[in-house]
XYZ file of C-alpha atoms in Angstrom:
733
model
C -25.225 38.299 -57.785
C -23.186 40.745 -55.668
C -24.848 43.770 -54.131
C -23.671 47.315 -54.638
C -22.574 47.513 -50.979
C -20.367 44.463 -51.362
C -18.840 45.845 -54.565
C -17.940 49.099 -52.843
C -16.307 47.181 -49.975
C -14.341 45.030 -52.392
C -13.079 48.121 -54.218
C -11.995 49.772 -50.973
C -9.866 46.779 -50.050
C -8.038 46.349 -53.335
C -4.356 45.961 -52.628
C -1.199 45.077 -54.508
C -0.498 42.247 -52.054
C -2.989 39.497 -51.528
C -4.872 39.460 -48.251
C -8.000 38.275 -46.445
C -10.501 40.905 -45.310
C -13.287 40.111 -42.819
C -16.643 41.966 -42.838
C -18.919 41.476 -39.874
C -21.998 42.233 -42.000
C -23.901 43.477 -38.937
C -23.400 40.279 -36.905
C -22.970 40.825 -33.174
C -21.722 38.192 -30.781
C -24.007 37.296 -27.917
C -22.816 38.747 -24.648
C -24.044 36.074 -22.307
C -23.934 32.494 -23.463
C -25.280 29.982 -20.995
C -23.738 26.562 -21.172
C -26.037 23.623 -20.853
C -25.380 21.850 -17.599
C -24.704 18.212 -18.233
C -25.954 15.582 -15.832
C -23.116 13.811 -13.962
C -22.206 10.378 -15.289
C -23.176 8.506 -12.129
C -26.531 10.262 -11.972
C -27.334 9.236 -15.528
C -26.276 5.620 -14.955
C -27.513 4.855 -11.427
C -30.155 7.465 -10.623
C -32.802 4.748 -10.220
C -30.683 2.321 -8.197
C -31.658 2.175 -4.486
C -28.036 2.018 -3.310
C -27.056 5.111 -5.292
C -30.056 7.141 -4.136
C -29.205 6.338 -0.512
C -25.504 7.060 -1.009
C -26.142 10.417 -2.660
C -28.624 11.481 0.027
C -26.274 10.498 2.870
C -23.204 12.130 1.364
C -25.067 15.371 0.673
C -26.093 15.431 4.335
C -22.466 14.863 5.392
C -21.251 17.673 3.113
C -23.763 20.068 4.669
C -22.509 19.156 8.158
C -18.895 19.596 7.035
C -19.660 23.039 5.646
C -21.415 24.121 8.838
C -18.554 22.821 10.998
C -15.964 24.574 8.814
C -17.800 27.887 9.088
C -18.216 27.460 12.842
C -14.560 26.516 13.370
C -13.000 29.295 11.311
C -15.606 32.002 11.903
C -13.693 33.596 14.802
C -10.421 33.635 12.865
C -12.010 35.068 9.717
C -13.871 37.727 11.685
C -10.637 38.812 13.388
C -8.816 39.165 10.054
C -11.739 40.996 8.456
C -11.957 43.378 11.427
C -8.242 44.068 11.099
C -8.592 44.820 7.371
C -11.721 46.887 7.989
C -9.860 49.065 10.483
C -7.829 50.462 7.569
C -10.862 50.902 5.341
C -12.451 53.880 7.089
C -9.836 55.199 9.507
C -6.545 55.948 7.764
C -4.612 56.260 11.001
C -1.298 55.310 9.409
C -1.300 57.901 6.629
C 1.084 60.036 8.646
C 3.651 57.223 8.752
C 5.084 57.342 5.278
C 5.581 54.059 3.448
C 4.098 51.727 6.129
C 2.030 48.869 4.651
C -0.612 47.229 6.894
C -0.141 43.462 6.657
C -1.518 40.354 8.282
C 0.292 37.032 8.675
C -1.941 33.964 8.858
C -0.210 30.864 10.253
C -2.023 28.102 8.386
C 0.020 24.999 9.214
C 1.604 22.432 6.922
C -1.660 20.911 5.668
C -1.362 22.421 2.191
C -4.480 20.785 0.604
C -6.726 22.484 3.184
C -5.418 26.000 2.568
C -7.465 26.599 -0.585
C -10.781 26.368 1.267
C -9.530 28.647 4.057
C -8.419 31.421 1.718
C -11.512 31.156 -0.487
C -13.663 31.581 2.630
C -11.498 34.550 3.656
C -11.872 36.181 0.221
C -15.638 35.690 0.316
C -15.818 37.238 3.794
C -13.674 40.256 2.818
C -15.776 40.893 -0.281
C -18.972 40.776 1.733
C -17.878 43.007 4.613
C -14.995 45.203 3.428
C -14.114 45.568 -0.239
C -14.685 43.878 -3.606
C -11.083 44.503 -4.645
C -9.221 41.359 -3.587
C -6.307 39.695 -5.385
C -4.935 36.240 -4.548
C -1.468 35.633 -5.992
C 0.121 32.187 -6.018
C 3.834 31.591 -6.349
C 3.306 30.179 -9.856
C 2.135 33.615 -11.044
C 5.130 35.418 -9.551
C 8.179 34.165 -11.403
C 9.289 37.797 -11.770
C 8.335 41.105 -10.189
C 6.688 42.135 -13.458
C 4.434 39.055 -13.463
C 3.580 39.543 -9.790
C 2.564 43.179 -10.304
C 0.593 42.376 -13.470
C -1.346 39.577 -11.794
C -2.132 41.653 -8.674
C -3.168 44.794 -10.582
C -5.260 42.828 -13.053
C -7.242 41.115 -10.291
C -7.711 44.313 -8.290
C -9.036 46.260 -11.280
C -11.190 43.543 -12.794
C -12.662 42.419 -9.497
C -13.837 38.861 -8.958
C -13.623 37.704 -12.581
C -10.235 36.127 -11.949
C -11.240 34.259 -8.812
C -14.758 33.146 -9.735
C -15.171 30.224 -12.113
C -18.697 31.377 -12.896
C -17.590 34.680 -14.404
C -18.621 35.331 -17.966
C -15.965 35.352 -20.636
C -17.441 38.371 -22.331
C -17.370 41.769 -20.651
C -19.936 44.488 -20.814
C -19.407 47.354 -23.185
C -18.835 49.823 -20.320
C -16.000 47.740 -18.811
C -12.730 47.769 -20.680
C -10.407 44.935 -19.734
C -6.775 45.959 -19.624
C -4.139 43.781 -21.197
C -1.663 42.121 -18.900
C 1.144 44.281 -20.235
C -0.883 47.409 -19.313
C -1.417 46.313 -15.698
C 1.160 48.389 -13.840
C 1.154 50.209 -10.524
C 0.715 53.503 -12.394
C -2.366 52.084 -14.137
C -3.717 50.937 -10.756
C -3.105 54.416 -9.330
C -4.904 56.129 -12.218
C -7.828 53.686 -12.004
C -8.208 54.181 -8.247
C -8.028 57.967 -8.543
C -10.695 58.038 -11.251
C -12.964 55.632 -9.359
C -12.758 56.831 -5.766
C -10.973 60.213 -5.762
C -12.821 63.021 -7.562
C -11.813 66.691 -7.724
C -15.028 67.931 -9.309
C -17.584 69.290 -6.786
C -20.440 67.709 -8.755
C -18.785 64.298 -8.810
C -17.753 64.624 -5.156
C -21.374 64.356 -4.023
C -21.888 61.067 -5.873
C -18.396 59.639 -5.368
C -18.225 56.158 -3.888
C -16.503 55.736 -0.522
C -12.895 54.658 -0.715
C -12.254 50.930 -0.656
C -9.194 49.075 0.561
C -7.145 47.005 -1.894
C -6.293 43.567 -0.449
C -3.515 41.370 -1.845
C -3.324 37.786 -0.520
C -0.300 35.483 -0.926
C -1.382 32.051 0.374
C 1.930 30.187 -0.076
C 4.508 32.632 1.257
C 7.370 30.109 1.526
C 7.135 29.282 -2.190
C 7.825 32.860 -3.310
C 11.283 34.107 -4.202
C 12.612 36.344 -1.430
C 14.062 38.923 -3.834
C 10.796 39.204 -5.758
C 8.801 39.727 -2.555
C 11.249 42.333 -1.298
C 11.001 44.327 -4.540
C 7.206 44.051 -4.519
C 6.963 45.320 -0.927
C 9.200 48.284 -1.725
C 7.124 49.134 -4.825
C 3.860 48.986 -2.849
C 5.445 51.078 -0.104
C 6.096 53.889 -2.559
C 2.375 53.979 -3.522
C 0.862 53.436 -0.061
C 0.090 57.146 0.482
C -2.301 57.167 -2.489
C -3.362 53.497 -2.600
C -4.751 51.907 0.611
C -3.234 48.435 0.128
C -3.301 45.680 2.758
C -1.113 42.577 2.372
C -2.082 39.156 3.774
C 0.595 36.450 3.910
C -0.222 32.779 4.368
C 2.679 31.182 6.252
C 2.725 27.404 6.684
C 5.651 27.124 9.130
C 6.301 29.986 11.570
C 6.658 33.753 11.738
C 10.428 33.361 11.583
C 10.072 32.497 7.883
C 8.718 36.007 7.318
C 11.598 37.663 9.181
C 14.213 35.543 7.401
C 12.826 36.511 3.984
C 12.745 40.265 4.647
C 15.813 42.280 5.718
C 15.357 45.209 8.072
C 14.894 47.881 5.399
C 11.982 45.831 3.986
C 10.404 44.567 7.209
C 10.410 48.118 8.570
C 7.899 48.973 5.822
C 5.413 46.361 7.102
C 3.002 46.740 10.008
C 2.607 43.026 10.795
C -0.080 41.381 12.899
C -0.060 37.595 13.338
C -3.187 35.401 13.315
C -3.081 31.741 14.298
C -5.213 29.142 12.559
C -6.456 25.973 14.231
C -3.965 23.075 14.166
C -4.979 20.482 11.604
C -5.138 17.606 14.099
C -7.580 19.585 16.275
C -9.829 20.257 13.289
C -9.563 16.583 12.291
C -10.736 15.499 15.752
C -13.696 17.873 15.489
C -14.670 16.503 12.072
C -14.498 12.893 13.246
C -16.170 13.388 16.632
C -18.998 15.647 15.445
C -19.840 14.033 12.096
C -18.553 10.490 11.638
C -18.191 9.064 15.168
C -21.832 9.579 16.122
C -24.857 7.310 16.200
C -26.623 9.639 13.754
C -24.007 9.013 11.045
C -25.405 6.711 8.337
C -21.994 5.205 7.543
C -19.417 3.709 9.906
C -15.839 2.482 9.581
C -14.472 -0.616 11.246
C -11.432 -0.285 13.483
C -8.770 -1.348 10.962
C -10.052 0.929 8.197
C -10.368 3.812 10.640
C -6.795 3.296 11.840
C -5.527 3.282 8.241
C -7.178 6.610 7.408
C -5.986 8.325 10.583
C -2.444 6.987 10.078
C -2.398 8.398 6.542
C -3.467 11.746 7.975
C -0.889 11.776 10.789
C 2.109 10.424 8.855
C 1.596 11.874 5.349
C -0.020 15.270 4.816
C -2.118 16.406 7.831
C -4.880 17.163 5.329
C -8.455 17.048 6.617
C -9.653 17.386 3.015
C -7.700 14.255 2.091
C -9.149 12.406 5.095
C -12.708 13.324 4.120
C -12.100 12.258 0.516
C -10.695 8.921 1.721
C -13.828 8.369 3.814
C -15.896 9.249 0.754
C -14.015 6.659 -1.298
C -14.673 4.007 1.373
C -18.318 5.034 1.357
C -18.498 4.676 -2.441
C -16.869 1.240 -2.226
C -19.329 0.241 0.494
C -22.459 1.227 -1.424
C -21.472 0.476 -5.020
C -23.669 -2.071 -6.767
C -25.202 -3.573 -3.616
C -28.861 -2.834 -2.982
C -28.784 -4.212 0.560
C -26.545 -1.248 1.456
C -29.608 0.920 0.932
C -30.368 -0.161 4.528
C -27.390 1.994 5.533
C -29.768 4.876 6.129
C -31.513 6.686 8.961
C -33.727 4.497 11.210
C -36.957 6.176 10.124
C -36.437 4.910 6.547
C -35.652 1.290 7.389
C -39.186 -0.113 6.964
C -39.694 1.624 3.644
C -36.322 0.418 2.339
C -36.901 -3.178 3.447
C -40.257 -3.285 1.682
C -38.506 -2.428 -1.612
C -35.915 -5.216 -1.356
C -36.281 -8.086 -3.820
C -35.970 -11.799 -3.079
C -32.429 -11.728 -4.482
C -31.497 -8.921 -2.106
C -32.943 -10.818 0.847
C -30.931 -13.877 -0.148
C -27.774 -11.780 -0.135
C -28.603 -10.653 3.408
C -29.056 -14.295 4.476
C -25.543 -15.005 3.204
C -23.929 -12.453 5.533
C -21.524 -14.038 8.022
C -23.127 -12.353 11.025
C -26.502 -13.962 10.225
C -25.289 -17.475 11.071
C -24.726 -16.977 14.852
C -28.145 -15.325 15.056
C -29.710 -18.250 13.214
C -28.108 -20.922 15.416
C -29.837 -19.734 18.608
C -33.320 -19.811 17.058
C -35.859 -22.623 17.189
C -36.417 -24.974 14.255
C -39.700 -23.409 13.114
C -38.152 -19.947 13.226
C -35.162 -21.119 11.190
C -37.445 -22.511 8.492
C -39.481 -19.296 8.414
C -36.363 -17.166 8.089
C -35.273 -19.092 4.988
C -38.581 -19.776 3.267
C -40.850 -16.850 4.141
C -39.623 -13.518 2.786
C -42.299 -11.495 4.591
C -41.358 -13.018 7.928
C -37.675 -12.413 7.199
C -38.474 -8.759 6.439
C -40.090 -8.433 9.881
C -37.056 -9.970 11.578
C -34.680 -7.827 9.509
C -36.527 -4.657 10.468
C -36.372 -5.562 14.146
C -32.673 -6.440 14.010
C -31.786 -3.232 12.178
C -33.466 -1.173 14.890
C -31.552 -3.200 17.472
C -28.359 -2.407 15.591
C -29.106 1.316 15.741
C -29.806 1.006 19.478
C -26.405 -0.670 19.827
C -24.748 2.215 17.955
C -26.468 4.694 20.262
C -25.057 2.940 23.351
C -21.662 2.134 21.802
C -20.783 5.719 20.855
C -22.084 6.970 24.222
C -19.830 4.530 26.091
C -16.859 5.495 23.896
C -17.336 9.162 24.828
C -17.821 8.319 28.523
C -14.640 6.248 28.569
C -12.769 9.096 26.887
C -14.055 11.615 29.458
C -12.965 9.376 32.348
C -9.502 8.233 31.203
C -8.155 11.124 29.078
C -6.407 12.730 32.084
C -4.974 9.522 33.545
C -1.167 9.114 33.553
C 0.549 7.218 30.697
C -2.519 7.664 28.403
C -3.010 3.903 28.216
C -6.148 4.095 26.051
C -5.470 7.450 24.433
C -6.530 11.048 24.900
C -9.099 11.477 22.125
C -12.373 9.858 21.172
C -10.949 8.592 17.866
C -8.139 6.664 19.610
C -10.553 4.983 22.007
C -13.014 4.235 19.183
C -10.290 2.485 17.180
C -9.445 0.222 20.144
C -13.060 -0.487 21.070
C -14.129 -1.375 17.523
C -11.262 -3.848 17.033
C -11.490 -5.948 20.204
C -13.263 -6.383 23.536
C -11.533 -3.478 25.199
C -12.780 -4.446 28.676
C -10.718 -7.654 28.501
C -7.466 -5.858 27.685
C -4.729 -5.031 30.158
C -4.722 -1.239 29.439
C -8.425 -1.038 30.357
C -7.857 -2.907 33.618
C -4.969 -0.615 34.497
C -7.160 2.423 33.801
C -9.791 1.082 36.190
C -7.094 0.613 38.832
C -5.932 4.198 38.329
C -9.524 5.409 38.681
C -9.662 3.534 41.982
C -6.835 5.775 43.239
C -8.329 9.116 42.195
C -8.986 11.800 44.757
C -12.454 12.892 45.748
C -12.310 16.210 43.868
C -10.849 14.680 40.716
C -13.398 11.870 40.700
C -16.262 14.355 41.020
C -14.899 16.425 38.115
C -14.601 13.307 35.918
C -18.205 12.327 36.634
C -19.394 15.864 35.833
C -17.611 15.744 32.467
C -19.172 12.371 31.762
C -22.627 13.735 32.624
C -22.128 16.526 30.078
C -21.487 13.907 27.400
C -24.613 11.974 28.433
C -26.787 15.082 28.362
C -25.472 16.124 24.941
C -26.357 12.679 23.562
C -29.779 12.606 25.229
C -30.631 16.003 23.749
C -30.526 14.419 20.282
C -33.978 12.934 19.821
C -33.680 9.280 18.967
C -35.009 8.717 15.455
C -35.756 5.039 16.089
C -39.416 4.295 15.487
C -41.230 1.823 17.772
C -41.857 -1.545 16.222
C -45.304 -2.790 15.409
C -47.039 -4.288 18.404
C -48.603 -7.070 16.373
C -46.136 -8.786 14.029
C -47.467 -10.437 10.937
C -46.266 -13.897 11.973
C -47.089 -15.713 15.201
C -43.645 -17.282 15.494
C -42.139 -13.786 15.684
C -42.493 -13.953 19.453
C -40.284 -17.030 19.660
C -37.184 -15.198 18.412
C -34.486 -14.959 21.043
C -33.671 -11.295 21.627
C -31.638 -9.419 24.187
C -32.226 -5.753 23.474
C -31.414 -3.717 26.556
C -29.492 -0.909 24.873
C -30.474 2.395 23.322
C -31.968 5.478 24.925
C -33.170 3.638 28.043
C -29.603 2.435 28.619
C -28.358 6.033 28.392
C -30.994 7.244 30.868
C -30.037 4.465 33.283
C -26.369 5.501 33.072
C -27.338 9.113 33.740
C -29.285 8.174 36.873
C -26.438 6.024 38.219
C -23.832 8.714 37.560
C -25.942 11.361 39.307
C -26.371 9.054 42.308
C -22.649 8.307 42.538
C -21.806 12.000 42.148
C -24.068 12.910 45.061
C -22.618 10.149 47.229
C -19.004 11.066 46.399
C -19.533 14.776 47.118
C -21.181 14.040 50.492
C -18.878 11.173 51.543
C -16.328 11.506 54.370
C -12.716 10.902 53.514
C -11.466 9.949 57.011
C -11.114 6.368 58.196
C -10.389 4.881 61.674
C -7.236 2.829 62.177
C -7.192 -0.241 64.472
C -3.993 -1.821 65.739
C -3.333 -5.213 67.225
C -3.476 -5.469 71.004
C -0.134 -5.007 72.722
C -0.439 -8.092 74.869
C -1.205 -10.277 71.844
C 1.931 -9.027 70.091
C 4.008 -9.647 73.189
C 2.642 -13.164 73.574
C 3.340 -13.914 69.907
C 6.898 -12.668 70.203
C 7.509 -14.708 73.370
C 5.947 -17.968 72.244
C 6.765 -18.204 68.543
C 10.297 -16.877 68.285
C 12.824 -19.646 68.143
C 16.351 -18.703 69.255
C 18.709 -18.314 66.286
C 15.897 -18.057 63.647
C 16.282 -14.569 62.182
C 13.600 -15.083 59.491
C 10.918 -15.785 62.112
C 12.034 -12.785 64.117
C 11.820 -10.488 61.070
C 8.340 -11.791 60.206
C 6.992 -11.263 63.699
C 8.422 -7.765 63.946
C 6.737 -6.789 60.673
C 3.474 -8.270 61.915
C 3.784 -6.273 65.108
C 4.051 -2.992 63.215
C 1.226 -3.803 60.808
C -2.027 -1.916 61.215
C -5.454 -2.722 59.915
C -7.014 0.113 57.917
C -10.757 0.342 57.460
C -11.971 1.953 54.207
C -13.491 5.398 54.429
C -16.957 6.176 53.119
C -15.522 7.818 49.973
C -13.299 4.817 49.210
C -16.273 2.462 49.500
C -18.348 4.608 47.105
C -15.404 4.885 44.722
C -14.962 1.098 44.652
C -18.667 0.615 43.895
C -18.458 3.240 41.129
C -15.462 1.556 39.466
C -17.228 -1.811 39.666
C -20.282 -0.268 37.996
C -18.066 1.195 35.243
C -16.547 -2.202 34.488
C -20.001 -3.783 34.259
C -21.444 -0.940 32.172
C -18.541 -0.798 29.684
C -18.523 -4.586 29.308
C -22.149 -4.284 28.217
C -21.920 -1.217 25.984
C -18.470 -1.574 24.391
C -18.875 -4.876 22.628
C -17.150 -4.605 19.209
C -19.355 -4.160 16.130
C -18.474 -7.594 14.722
C -20.534 -9.192 17.512
C -23.752 -7.623 16.206
C -26.118 -9.214 13.701
C -26.062 -7.622 10.214
C -23.194 -5.317 11.175
C -21.825 -5.669 7.605
C -24.655 -3.457 6.357
C -23.626 -0.392 8.373
C -19.887 -0.961 8.869
C -17.274 -0.879 6.114
C -14.554 -3.468 6.722
C -13.179 -4.326 3.258
C -9.801 -2.751 3.890
C -7.886 -4.597 1.173
C -10.066 -3.184 -1.615
C -9.267 0.455 -0.827
C -5.768 0.311 0.641
C -4.034 0.470 -2.755
C -6.087 3.487 -3.792
C -5.741 5.397 -0.512
C -2.083 4.565 0.166
C -0.728 4.458 -3.358
C 2.733 3.243 -4.380
C 3.619 5.409 -7.406
C 6.898 3.649 -8.132
C 5.250 0.237 -8.238
C 2.385 1.519 -10.368
C 4.812 3.197 -12.763
C 6.889 0.035 -13.146
C 3.766 -2.051 -13.728
C 2.460 0.376 -16.353
C 5.736 0.411 -18.303
C 6.566 -3.265 -17.900
C 3.066 -4.610 -18.567
C 0.892 -1.937 -20.251
C -2.010 -4.340 -20.798
C -2.778 -4.115 -17.056
C -4.025 -0.551 -17.564
C -4.766 -0.362 -21.297
C -6.820 -3.593 -21.326
C -6.129 -4.165 -25.024
C -5.379 -7.442 -26.810
C -2.531 -6.016 -28.921
C -0.313 -5.413 -25.884
C -0.786 -8.879 -24.427
C 2.587 -10.550 -23.724
C 3.323 -14.250 -23.160
C 5.643 -13.283 -20.271
C 6.485 -10.020 -18.486
C 10.081 -10.112 -19.800
C 9.150 -10.341 -23.507
C 9.044 -7.337 -25.877
C 6.601 -6.732 -28.715
C 6.518 -4.129 -31.455
C 2.910 -3.353 -30.517
C 3.878 -1.975 -27.123
C 4.004 1.805 -26.570
C 7.375 3.337 -27.451
C 8.140 4.378 -23.870
C 7.439 0.815 -22.710
C 9.849 -0.636 -25.293
C 12.550 1.858 -24.318
C 11.976 1.091 -20.623
C 12.334 -2.663 -21.132
C 15.513 -2.205 -23.157
C 17.083 0.152 -20.637
C 16.590 -2.407 -17.866
C 18.945 -4.758 -19.712
C 21.785 -2.198 -19.635
C 24.314 -1.286 -16.998
C 24.986 2.018 -15.281
C 25.868 3.872 -18.522
C 23.725 3.376 -21.647
C 25.066 4.028 -25.132
C 22.376 5.951 -27.041
C 23.463 4.512 -30.404
C 23.217 0.915 -29.165
C 19.903 1.754 -27.491
C 18.570 3.182 -30.776
C 19.640 0.069 -32.697
C 17.880 -2.203 -30.208
C 14.795 0.027 -30.317
C 14.716 -0.088 -34.142
C 15.226 -3.858 -34.126
C 12.088 -4.290 -32.028
C 9.986 -2.020 -34.244
C 11.307 -3.308 -37.631
C 12.540 -6.858 -37.092
C 12.368 -7.766 -40.817
C 14.462 -4.885 -42.182
C 18.212 -4.543 -42.304
C 20.088 -2.642 -39.616
C 21.186 0.293 -41.805
C 17.685 0.935 -43.105
C 15.727 0.754 -39.881
C 17.829 2.899 -37.533
C 18.342 5.576 -40.199
C 14.596 5.978 -40.589
C 13.645 9.479 -39.389
C 10.333 8.259 -37.975
C 12.046 5.715 -35.723
C 14.557 8.323 -34.561
C 11.762 10.725 -33.637
C 9.878 8.032 -31.718
C 13.063 6.980 -29.935
C 13.924 10.570 -29.000
C 10.465 11.124 -27.536
C 10.601 7.851 -25.553
C 14.011 8.763 -24.112
C 12.750 12.233 -23.176
C 9.744 10.682 -21.393
C 11.985 8.302 -19.434
C 14.179 11.236 -18.449
C 11.111 13.184 -17.327
C 9.963 10.203 -15.232
C 13.363 10.045 -13.539
C 14.743 6.773 -14.900
C 17.747 8.256 -16.732
C 19.776 11.457 -16.866
C 22.457 12.846 -19.154
C 26.054 11.944 -18.363
C 28.842 14.513 -18.102
C 31.563 11.910 -18.619
C 30.344 10.713 -22.006
C 28.258 12.895 -24.289
C 26.729 9.971 -26.212
C 25.736 8.114 -23.029
C 22.988 8.472 -20.439
C 23.140 7.321 -16.841
C 20.642 4.885 -15.401
C 19.092 6.001 -12.084
C 16.934 3.040 -10.989
C 17.742 -0.609 -10.385
């Protein structure tokens, strides 16, 4: 039964033409709808697995360190830019210069994937310290001047809703969102005047202080020059009433800015240039401060480390890509293997070992590095290691602590070697810690010819230079010693009596570092106080005369030449500094031979070091052309379905995807492909039982063929031919 209210509404909407009328009936949409946060897939599947718990804890710790390092590295740059923008917020010193726009140029470098984090941090800093009105315009939103102005005005008026993913879709009743078509410079001027400029004396007391409007263009080179020129001229005409500051992100050099703007446009800009850190410098900081330390829970072997750094240096210069590659290696290292839960901090080793099952312990016994350790043990110890799990846990705990002591000494020696040889000529071992680490983790670096040549060059260093090198090395030692070693002392009374019979040689760790520090301080004192003068003794004159008279045979020029050289030869005695320097170089050779043994020589190194390079190389260094050919030629490799299974890679089936059928057929053609013949072959594969006239005239087959050809053209396999309208040209062979 209809109510009287509904009847009245129905009568008021009676119309000659039919229509649909909606009545809200008092229903109001909720303003704030909170979406339920779903648990990540991996958390729901592996949240109870020991390997996943350890991986997640370690990666979260690494992310925190990365964030702190990023803030520390770019804090000076961001503060300089914010101070520059803030100088136009309160003091309008350029109001008298008509049409001049304050602008900042940030030279970011060519590492495009890292720019997003830099500009997001800059926006956050500007909003905190200067103004909430910030707009970031990408080149994709600026196809025309109209689109550029609409996007900038919309973001400036509506604040952070455009840049924050957490912004609510619904607006409050007091805030009216303008349509894109209404976002013009005149609308921005009216909004700014109503918000910050008040003519009423009553409103003047409560008026908010004026705020600067900041427009950021992070990818300057991708913008059209004409569009940017028009935009700058438009902003210049409003600069007297709108305090706008432009920030350009330039990836190449400042010359790109001058080439894009002619004089009548560049004269409207007050440009100040800010230089960002080069990407390779930031990469070295990330590796040296986070990953190449003994406190890092995860380590890369030399070959894997070289691959990741080569991808960085020869592909994109992206630190973000490098970190994600390390994360992928870390995921591959931990995935599905509970013994990798031991890849943790030393204070959690005992607790983790106690949770390992007998199957996990058996997997540890099967590690290749366990065999050399087992061969040097006595018979009773060997039997206990295989049959007694509790005894094996004790040995495993002790060996893992030894492995962490080795890491402590290894990374210290890598940094000491870098401090001593980075300024030597020819850079035989490299200038940075990462280069030396890659060499030391692959082979016994002390047995290589470059290391021996570096020691010879150190033996020729001057007294002042040698003292400076030792001082730099002592700084590295002190910085490492300041980090409190987390290694816990082992139990004094092991559970098994045959524990004492295990052959150990653990003379590394913090004691090794303290010993190096004492020796370096001693050598530094001796070198600074040593004399650099040495006496010279010559042969007696009468002995030389006797030799010349008695030994020279008439007519023998070779003997005469030899005796004359011997007569002029002097015997030089080493000075005190040279003797100390020789002893110091000998100590370095002995110390590095002890501390720079490669990781593969250590027992259970597979637990902490990732070395499975072949499993991640295809994912990190992808070959898109090969993957695309494999996907089109053999779809079952990716689809994993039985219907697409082929007896041979060259065969064609009607069950294959349309683009795969078209790809296989086009490979059988020459340079020019007749579309009609291609359509007939395509229809013959799909409808082998029907006649030719029926199958290729089917509209469904024609639509599928047209879409497949368009997809191949989009992928770059074919293109239209100007010579023949009914032909396409093949582009790959």
